[in-house]
C-alpha cells in the first residue's frame, strides 16, 4: 500500500506502537525471512525477501507457513 498524502505519518499511523508482535528476521537455507513468533515457540512466515524467483516457488517458505526451529 502506498499513500500519497500531505498528512503527516504520525497522524495516520499514530497508534502503531500499541500493536505488539514478535517479528524476527531469519536466514534459513540462504533465504531471508520475516517471521512472527507464535505462542508455542514455532514461527509463522510473514515475508520472504529474495531476488531469485525460484525461492518463491518453495512452499516451505511461503507466507503463512509454520517453521519449527529445534
PDB file of C-alpha atoms in Angstrom:
ATOM      1  CA  UNK A   1       0.000   0.000   0.000  1.00  0.00           C
ATOM      2  CA  UNK A   2       1.326   3.408  -0.923  1.00  0.00           C
ATOM      3  CA  UNK A   3      -0.209   6.598   0.410  1.00  0.00           C
ATOM      4  CA  UNK A   4       0.396   9.848  -1.440  1.00  0.00           C
ATOM      5  CA  UNK A   5      -0.691  12.472   1.046  1.00  0.00           C
ATOM      6  CA  UNK A   6       0.425  15.657   2.747  1.00  0.00           C
ATOM      7  CA  UNK A   7      -0.909  14.386   6.091  1.00  0.00           C
ATOM      8  CA  UNK A   8       1.968  13.520   8.453  1.00  0.00           C
ATOM      9  CA  UNK A   9       2.706   9.847   9.044  1.00  0.00           C
ATOM     10  CA  UNK A  10       2.128  10.229  12.793  1.00  0.00           C
ATOM     11  CA  UNK A  11      -1.469  11.341  12.257  1.00  0.00           C
ATOM     12  CA  UNK A  12      -2.285   8.400  10.002  1.00  0.00           C
ATOM     13  CA  UNK A  13      -0.435   5.683  11.918  1.00  0.00           C
ATOM     14  CA  UNK A  14      -0.181   7.340  15.313  1.00  0.00           C
ATOM     15  CA  UNK A  15      -1.029   4.331  17.492  1.00  0.00           C
ATOM     16  CA  UNK A  16       1.104   1.688  15.804  1.00  0.00           C
ATOM     17  CA  UNK A  17       3.204   1.205  18.958  1.00  0.00           C
ATOM     18  CA  UNK A  18       0.111  -0.277  20.643  1.00  0.00           C
ATOM     19  CA  UNK A  19       0.268  -3.302  18.339  1.00  0.00           C
ATOM     20  CA  UNK A  20       2.541  -5.928  19.875  1.00  0.00           C
ATOM     21  CA  UNK A  21       4.129  -8.504  17.636  1.00  0.00           C
ATOM     22  CA  UNK A  22       7.111 -10.765  17.736  1.00  0.00           C
ATOM     23  CA  UNK A  23       8.571 -10.219  14.278  1.00  0.00           C
ATOM     24  CA  UNK A  24      12.090 -11.524  13.688  1.00  0.00           C
ATOM     25  CA  UNK A  25      14.267 -11.620  10.597  1.00  0.00           C
ATOM     26  CA  UNK A  26      15.851 -15.029   9.977  1.00  0.00           C
ATOM     27  CA  UNK A  27      18.147 -16.524   7.380  1.00  0.00           C
ATOM     28  CA  UNK A  28      17.367 -20.161   6.556  1.00  0.00           C
ATOM     29  CA  UNK A  29      18.748 -22.126   3.609  1.00  0.00           C
ATOM     30  CA  UNK A  30      20.168 -18.888   2.145  1.00  0.00           C
ATOM     31  CA  UNK A  31      16.710 -17.280   2.232  1.00  0.00           C
ATOM     32  CA  UNK A  32      15.928 -14.126   4.216  1.00  0.00           C
ATOM     33  CA  UNK A  33      12.600 -14.357   6.038  1.00  0.00           C
ATOM     34  CA  UNK A  34      10.457 -12.125   8.200  1.00  0.00           C
ATOM     35  CA  UNK A  35       8.733 -14.422  10.701  1.00  0.00           C
ATOM     36  CA  UNK A  36       6.375 -13.983  13.632  1.00  0.00           C
ATOM     37  CA  UNK A  37       6.982 -15.899  16.858  1.00  0.00           C
ATOM     38  CA  UNK A  38       3.953 -17.965  17.854  1.00  0.00           C
ATOM     39  CA  UNK A  39       2.991 -18.780  21.467  1.00  0.00           C
ATOM     40  CA  UNK A  40       4.011 -22.447  21.055  1.00  0.00           C
ATOM     41  CA  UNK A  41       7.599 -21.488  20.134  1.00  0.00           C
ATOM     42  CA  UNK A  42       7.350 -22.031  16.392  1.00  0.00           C
ATOM     43  CA  UNK A  43       7.399 -19.300  13.743  1.00  0.00           C
ATOM     44  CA  UNK A  44       4.988 -18.244  11.003  1.00  0.00           C
ATOM     45  CA  UNK A  45       6.473 -16.879   7.793  1.00  0.00           C
ATOM     46  CA  UNK A  46       5.222 -13.372   7.064  1.00  0.00           C
ATOM     47  CA  UNK A  47       7.519 -12.391   4.205  1.00  0.00           C
ATOM     48  CA  UNK A  48      10.301 -13.796   2.033  1.00  0.00           C
ATOM     49  CA  UNK A  49      13.000 -11.455   0.715  1.00  0.00           C
ATOM     50  CA  UNK A  50      14.752 -12.808  -2.369  1.00  0.00           C
ATOM     51  CA  UNK A  51      15.861 -11.815  -5.845  1.00  0.00           C
ATOM     52  CA  UNK A  52      15.676 -15.427  -7.021  1.00  0.00           C
ATOM     53  CA  UNK A  53      12.220 -16.133  -8.486  1.00  0.00           C
ATOM     54  CA  UNK A  54      12.558 -19.857  -7.753  1.00  0.00           C
ATOM     55  CA  UNK A  55      12.696 -19.142  -3.998  1.00  0.00           C
ATOM     56  CA  UNK A  56       9.046 -18.054  -4.144  1.00  0.00           C
ATOM     57  CA  UNK A  57       8.024 -21.476  -5.513  1.00  0.00           C
ATOM     58  CA  UNK A  58       9.271 -23.252  -2.364  1.00  0.00           C
ATOM     59  CA  UNK A  59       6.102 -23.843  -0.316  1.00  0.00           C
ATOM     60  CA  UNK A  60       8.108 -24.311   2.899  1.00  0.00           C
ATOM     61  CA  UNK A  61       8.837 -20.564   2.970  1.00  0.00           C
ATOM     62  CA  UNK A  62       5.555 -19.141   1.676  1.00  0.00           C
ATOM     63  CA  UNK A  63       3.549 -16.658   3.779  1.00  0.00           C
ATOM     64  CA  UNK A  64       1.602 -18.489   6.471  1.00  0.00           C
ATOM     65  CA  UNK A  65       3.949 -21.473   6.563  1.00  0.00           C
ATOM     66  CA  UNK A  66       4.950 -22.702  10.013  1.00  0.00           C
ATOM     67  CA  UNK A  67       8.651 -23.224  10.798  1.00  0.00           C
ATOM     68  CA  UNK A  68       9.853 -25.232  13.791  1.00  0.00           C
ATOM     69  CA  UNK A  69      13.408 -24.488  14.889  1.00  0.00           C
ATOM     70  CA  UNK A  70      14.977 -27.001  17.256  1.00  0.00           C
TER      71      UNK A  70
END
